[in-house]
Amino acid sequence: MKETRAARGVWASVTHATPLKQDATYDHRAQQAVLAIEVHHTDGRTVHSVLVLTPNQVELYAIQLEQIIAKREQAARPAGDTAHFAMTRHGGTVHDTQLNELAGRNVLVTGGAGLIGSRIAACLRQVGARPIQLCTLEAYPSHTYRDLFGIDPTDSDLIVGSIQNPDVVRKAVAGADYVIHAAALADVAACTREPTAAIHTNITGTQVLLGAVAACDRVRRLVFVSSASVYGNGNPENWARPCEEYRTVRKLLEAVYGNVPPQFHEHTPLRPMSVYANTKAWGETQTSLTLGAVGTSYTVVRYFSVYGEPQVIKENSHSWVVAWFATRAVLGLPLHLNGGGHQVRDLVHVEDIAAATVRALVAPRAHNETINIGTGTPTSIRTVAELVAERYPGTRFVETPMPPGDPLGGYASTHRMEAVLGWRPAITVKHGVARYADWLDKTPEAIPAWLRAESEAATA
């Protein structure tokens, strides 16, 4: 296995390989690097060998090894360890010197009564801002808004209306110092079933809002809420180039470290696979075109997979995997693992999502930037199911087909997020799933009647 190309046929018998040291020795005269490895075969043989890498392969190896090391360091950090960042938490209140800018400011939050919008509004109140929540109140039953999301329909700062209505939007924007655009038809399955409805809300509504913001001198910055779904499955050519030398290095790394899911950087080419993702990709570009032309500051935040209390499930949806699994498990229903549950997600608790979004309003380096909001830790859907099953012993798994538009996924590169916002998420997936299960046990009204009926029918 002295030459990389000679290694093509041996991988079937390799269980794993271990670098004898992480750094390769580079031969400047031969324009190649030598990596010493220990190869373990299925028949029990252990062989010390040498892998010769071309300059391109060295670069690819270094990039992927950096990702693996970053992933391991992230997993090794104590939960909530934020010592070297400017943010601290005391008694549930967020403190940050940059956030002082928001004290006394009016912040328009479109979609402000939904799960994420209501958490953003709560975070804004903590730092002394006045959130103005614009929402149709049509995505959930009224009791969900009132009893679970804490929305008071009589609040004078709640505007019940649509972002597609230019008069409503212009009036709301006129009184705002900052704007967070979180309103969307955000269910992938619903957008696939009703693409026209997705276009009306996610494209027409976004354009109405951008036009109002562009015409208003008062607004200091708009934060456009996008989604990691714009990456799709990523471009396989970015991490497994078509030429044999890149494929071989990829195989080596997988033999050494196991399968490495794609990591999405903000500069990764967008490859939306669903109507929803396509509307978000359009919104990102249109935000830049519309506000860039008039000099209004904006920030695009790409949320990875949002979960956490008080999230509730919707019928005929396959989004919100933690809520779906926990709600079905508590009723004794099997968990559906679409495609076997091998998809990868970067799960971010809604409290961390809200905190990051508020920081994006005022962080100086976030001006006209696009930022991933994720943990940097990949989690498979099957792992989520196993975490839920630990809480509800006896939970059964059923493998089901992959639904349309459901990407295999990946995880976030968080370097820009940490550098620009001076912050990182504090809630681990294991802790977050446990928190959600605790909340669901104490909040039985969060379980919809239609799912209870399915459970009763299954046990009848």
Coordinates of C-alpha atoms in Angstrom, one line a residue, residues 163-449:
I163 CA -46.7 39.7 6.3
Q164 CA -48.3 39.6 2.9
N165 CA -50.4 42.7 3.8
P166 CA -48.4 45.8 2.8
D167 CA -50.3 48.2 5.0
V168 CA -49.9 46.0 8.1
V169 CA -46.3 45.5 7.5
R170 CA -45.4 49.1 6.7
K171 CA -47.1 50.3 9.9
A172 CA -45.3 47.7 12.0
V173 CA -41.9 48.4 10.4
A174 CA -42.3 52.2 10.9
G175 CA -42.1 51.8 14.7
A176 CA -39.2 49.4 14.7
D177 CA -35.5 49.9 15.4
Y178 CA -34.6 46.3 14.5
V179 CA -36.4 43.6 12.6
I180 CA -36.2 39.8 12.9
H181 CA -38.0 38.0 10.1
A182 CA -38.9 34.6 11.4
A183 CA -42.4 34.3 9.8
A184 CA -42.6 31.4 7.3
L185 CA -44.5 28.3 6.3
A186 CA -41.7 26.3 8.0
D187 CA -43.0 22.7 7.7
V188 CA -41.1 20.9 4.9
A189 CA -44.0 18.5 4.3
A190 CA -46.6 21.3 4.2
C191 CA -44.6 23.3 1.7
T192 CA -44.2 20.1 -0.5
R193 CA -48.0 19.5 -0.4
E194 CA -48.9 23.2 -0.9
P195 CA -46.1 24.9 -2.8
T196 CA -48.3 27.9 -3.7
A197 CA -49.0 28.6 0.0
A198 CA -45.2 28.4 0.6
I199 CA -44.5 30.9 -2.2
H200 CA -47.2 33.3 -0.8
T201 CA -45.8 33.3 2.7
N202 CA -42.1 32.7 2.2
I203 CA -41.5 34.6 -1.0
T204 CA -44.3 37.2 -1.4
G205 CA -44.4 37.9 2.4
T206 CA -40.6 38.3 2.5
Q207 CA -40.6 40.7 -0.4
V208 CA -43.3 42.8 1.2
L209 CA -41.3 43.0 4.4
L210 CA -38.0 43.7 2.7
G211 CA -39.6 46.5 0.7
A212 CA -40.9 48.1 3.9
V213 CA -37.6 47.9 5.6
A214 CA -35.7 49.3 2.6
A215 CA -38.0 52.3 2.6
C216 CA -37.6 52.9 6.4
D217 CA -34.7 54.9 7.6
R218 CA -35.3 54.0 11.3
V219 CA -34.4 50.2 11.0
R220 CA -30.8 49.6 12.1
R221 CA -30.6 45.9 11.0
L222 CA -32.8 43.1 9.8
V223 CA -32.0 39.5 10.7
F224 CA -33.4 37.1 8.1
V225 CA -34.1 33.6 9.5
S226 CA -33.0 31.0 7.0
S227 CA -32.4 27.3 7.4
A228 CA -29.7 24.6 7.0
S229 CA -32.0 22.9 4.6
V230 CA -30.6 25.2 1.9
Y231 CA -27.5 23.0 1.9
G232 CA -29.5 19.8 1.1
N233 CA -27.1 16.9 1.2
G234 CA -24.2 19.2 0.3
N235 CA -22.2 18.6 -2.8
P236 CA -20.5 15.1 -2.7
E237 CA -17.8 16.5 -4.9
N238 CA -16.8 18.9 -2.2
W239 CA -15.9 16.1 0.2
A240 CA -15.3 13.1 -2.1
R241 CA -13.9 14.5 -5.3
P242 CA -14.5 12.5 -8.5
C243 CA -10.9 11.6 -9.1
E244 CA -9.6 8.4 -7.5
E245 CA -7.0 10.1 -5.3
Y246 CA -9.7 12.0 -3.4
R247 CA -12.0 9.0 -3.2
T248 CA -9.1 7.0 -1.7
V249 CA -8.3 9.6 0.9
R250 CA -11.9 9.7 1.9
K251 CA -11.9 5.9 2.3
L252 CA -8.8 6.1 4.5
L253 CA -10.3 8.7 6.8
E254 CA -13.5 6.7 7.1
A255 CA -11.5 3.6 7.9
V256 CA -9.6 5.5 10.6
Y257 CA -12.4 7.6 12.1
G258 CA -15.6 6.0 10.9
N259 CA -18.1 7.6 8.6
V260 CA -17.7 11.4 8.6
P261 CA -20.9 13.2 7.8
P262 CA -20.6 16.4 5.7
Q263 CA -19.9 19.6 7.6
F264 CA -21.6 22.7 6.1
H265 CA -19.7 25.9 6.0
E266 CA -21.3 29.2 5.1
H267 CA -19.5 29.2 1.8
T268 CA -20.8 25.7 0.9
P269 CA -22.7 25.8 -2.4
L270 CA -26.5 25.8 -1.8
R271 CA -28.4 22.7 -3.0
P272 CA -32.0 23.0 -1.8
M273 CA -33.9 19.7 -2.1
S274 CA -37.4 20.9 -1.1
V275 CA -39.9 23.7 -1.8
Y276 CA -39.2 25.1 1.7
A277 CA -35.4 25.1 1.3
N278 CA -35.8 26.7 -2.1
T279 CA -37.8 29.6 -0.6
K280 CA -35.2 30.1 2.0
A281 CA -32.4 30.2 -0.5
W282 CA -34.4 32.8 -2.5
G283 CA -35.0 34.8 0.7
E284 CA -31.2 35.0 1.5
T285 CA -30.4 36.3 -2.0
Q286 CA -33.3 38.7 -2.0
T287 CA -32.4 40.1 1.4
S288 CA -28.9 40.9 0.2
L289 CA -30.1 42.4 -3.1
T290 CA -32.9 44.6 -1.5
L291 CA -31.2 45.8 1.6
G292 CA -27.7 45.9 0.1
A293 CA -28.9 48.3 -2.5
V294 CA -30.0 50.9 0.1
G295 CA -27.3 50.3 2.7
T296 CA -29.5 48.8 5.4
S297 CA -27.5 46.3 7.6
Y298 CA -28.7 42.7 7.5
T299 CA -27.7 39.3 8.8
V300 CA -28.7 35.9 7.6
V301 CA -28.9 33.2 10.2
R302 CA -29.1 29.6 9.0
Y303 CA -30.8 27.6 11.7
F304 CA -29.9 23.9 11.9
S305 CA -32.5 21.5 13.4
V306 CA -34.5 23.3 16.1
Y307 CA -36.0 21.4 19.0
G308 CA -37.0 21.9 22.6
E309 CA -40.0 22.7 24.8
P310 CA -42.6 24.0 24.2
Q311 CA -42.5 22.5 20.7
V312 CA -45.5 20.6 19.7
I313 CA -46.1 18.3 16.7
K314 CA -48.3 18.9 13.7
E315 CA -50.4 16.3 11.9
N316 CA -49.0 15.0 8.5
S317 CA -45.5 16.5 9.3
H318 CA -42.2 14.8 9.6
S319 CA -40.4 17.8 11.1
W320 CA -39.4 18.3 14.8
V321 CA -38.0 14.8 15.4
V322 CA -37.5 15.2 19.2
A323 CA -41.1 16.3 19.7
W324 CA -42.4 13.6 17.5
F325 CA -40.4 10.8 19.1
A326 CA -41.1 11.8 22.7
T327 CA -44.8 12.4 22.1
R328 CA -45.2 9.0 20.4
A329 CA -43.1 7.2 23.0
V330 CA -45.1 8.7 26.0
L331 CA -48.3 7.2 24.4
G332 CA -46.6 3.8 23.7
L333 CA -46.6 4.3 20.0
P334 CA -43.6 3.0 17.9
L335 CA -41.1 5.5 16.6
H336 CA -40.9 5.8 12.8
L337 CA -37.3 5.8 11.6
N338 CA -37.6 7.2 8.1
G339 CA -34.9 5.6 5.9
G340 CA -33.7 3.6 8.9
G341 CA -32.8 6.8 10.9
H342 CA -29.4 7.2 9.3
Q343 CA -30.0 10.9 8.5
V344 CA -27.8 13.3 10.4
R345 CA -29.0 16.5 12.1
D346 CA -27.3 19.2 14.1
L347 CA -29.9 19.7 16.9
V348 CA -30.0 23.1 18.5
H349 CA -32.3 23.9 21.4
V350 CA -34.8 26.6 20.8
E351 CA -33.4 28.7 23.8
D352 CA -30.0 28.7 22.1
I353 CA -31.6 29.6 18.8
A354 CA -33.3 32.6 20.4
A355 CA -30.1 33.7 22.1
A356 CA -28.1 33.5 18.9
T357 CA -30.7 35.4 16.9
V358 CA -30.8 38.3 19.4
R359 CA -27.0 38.5 19.4
A360 CA -27.1 38.7 15.6
L361 CA -29.1 41.9 15.8
V362 CA -26.2 43.9 17.4
A363 CA -22.9 42.0 16.9
P364 CA -20.8 44.5 14.9
R365 CA -19.1 41.7 12.9
A366 CA -22.5 40.3 11.8
H367 CA -23.1 43.2 9.4
N368 CA -24.1 41.7 6.0
E369 CA -22.9 38.3 7.1
T370 CA -24.4 34.8 6.8
I371 CA -24.0 32.7 9.9
N372 CA -24.7 29.1 10.7
I373 CA -26.5 28.6 14.0
G374 CA -25.7 25.1 15.2
T375 CA -23.7 23.1 17.8
G376 CA -21.1 21.6 15.4
T377 CA -22.1 18.2 16.6
P378 CA -23.8 15.7 14.3
T379 CA -26.5 13.4 15.7
S380 CA -28.3 10.7 13.8
I381 CA -32.0 10.3 13.9
R382 CA -31.6 6.8 15.3
T383 CA -29.5 8.3 18.2
V384 CA -32.4 10.6 19.0
A385 CA -34.7 7.6 19.1
E386 CA -32.4 5.8 21.4
L387 CA -32.2 8.8 23.8
V388 CA -36.0 9.0 23.9
A389 CA -36.2 5.2 24.4
E390 CA -33.9 5.5 27.5
R391 CA -36.6 7.7 29.0
Y392 CA -39.5 5.5 27.9
P393 CA -38.3 1.8 28.2
G394 CA -40.0 -0.6 25.8
T395 CA -40.3 1.9 23.0
R396 CA -40.4 0.1 19.6
F397 CA -38.7 1.3 16.4
V398 CA -40.2 0.9 13.0
E399 CA -38.2 1.6 9.8
T400 CA -40.2 3.6 7.2
P401 CA -39.5 5.0 3.8
M402 CA -37.8 8.4 3.4
P403 CA -40.3 11.2 2.7
P404 CA -39.8 13.5 -0.2
G405 CA -37.4 16.4 0.4
D406 CA -35.9 15.0 3.5
P407 CA -32.1 15.4 3.2
L408 CA -29.5 13.0 4.6
G409 CA -28.1 16.2 6.3
G410 CA -24.9 17.1 8.0
Y411 CA -23.7 19.4 10.7
A412 CA -22.7 23.0 11.1
S413 CA -19.3 24.6 10.9
T414 CA -19.5 26.9 13.9
H415 CA -16.2 28.8 13.5
R416 CA -17.9 31.9 12.1
M417 CA -20.7 31.8 14.6
E418 CA -18.3 31.7 17.5
A419 CA -16.1 34.4 16.1
V420 CA -18.8 36.8 15.0
L421 CA -21.3 36.4 17.9
G422 CA -18.8 35.6 20.6
W423 CA -21.1 32.8 21.7
R424 CA -21.9 29.1 21.4
P425 CA -24.9 26.9 22.3
A426 CA -25.0 25.7 25.9
I427 CA -27.5 22.9 25.8
T428 CA -26.4 19.4 24.7
V429 CA -28.7 17.0 22.8
K430 CA -28.8 14.5 25.7
H431 CA -29.7 17.2 28.2
G432 CA -32.2 18.8 25.7
V433 CA -34.0 15.6 25.0
A434 CA -34.2 14.9 28.8
R435 CA -35.6 18.4 29.3
Y436 CA -38.2 17.9 26.6
A437 CA -39.3 14.6 28.1
D438 CA -39.6 16.2 31.6
W439 CA -41.7 19.0 30.1
L440 CA -44.0 16.7 28.2
D441 CA -44.6 14.5 31.3
K442 CA -45.7 17.7 33.1
T443 CA -47.6 19.1 30.2
P444 CA -50.0 16.5 28.9
E445 CA -52.1 19.1 27.1
A446 CA -49.2 19.4 24.6
I447 CA -50.2 15.9 23.2
P448 CA -52.7 16.5 20.4
A449 CA -56.1 14.8 20.5

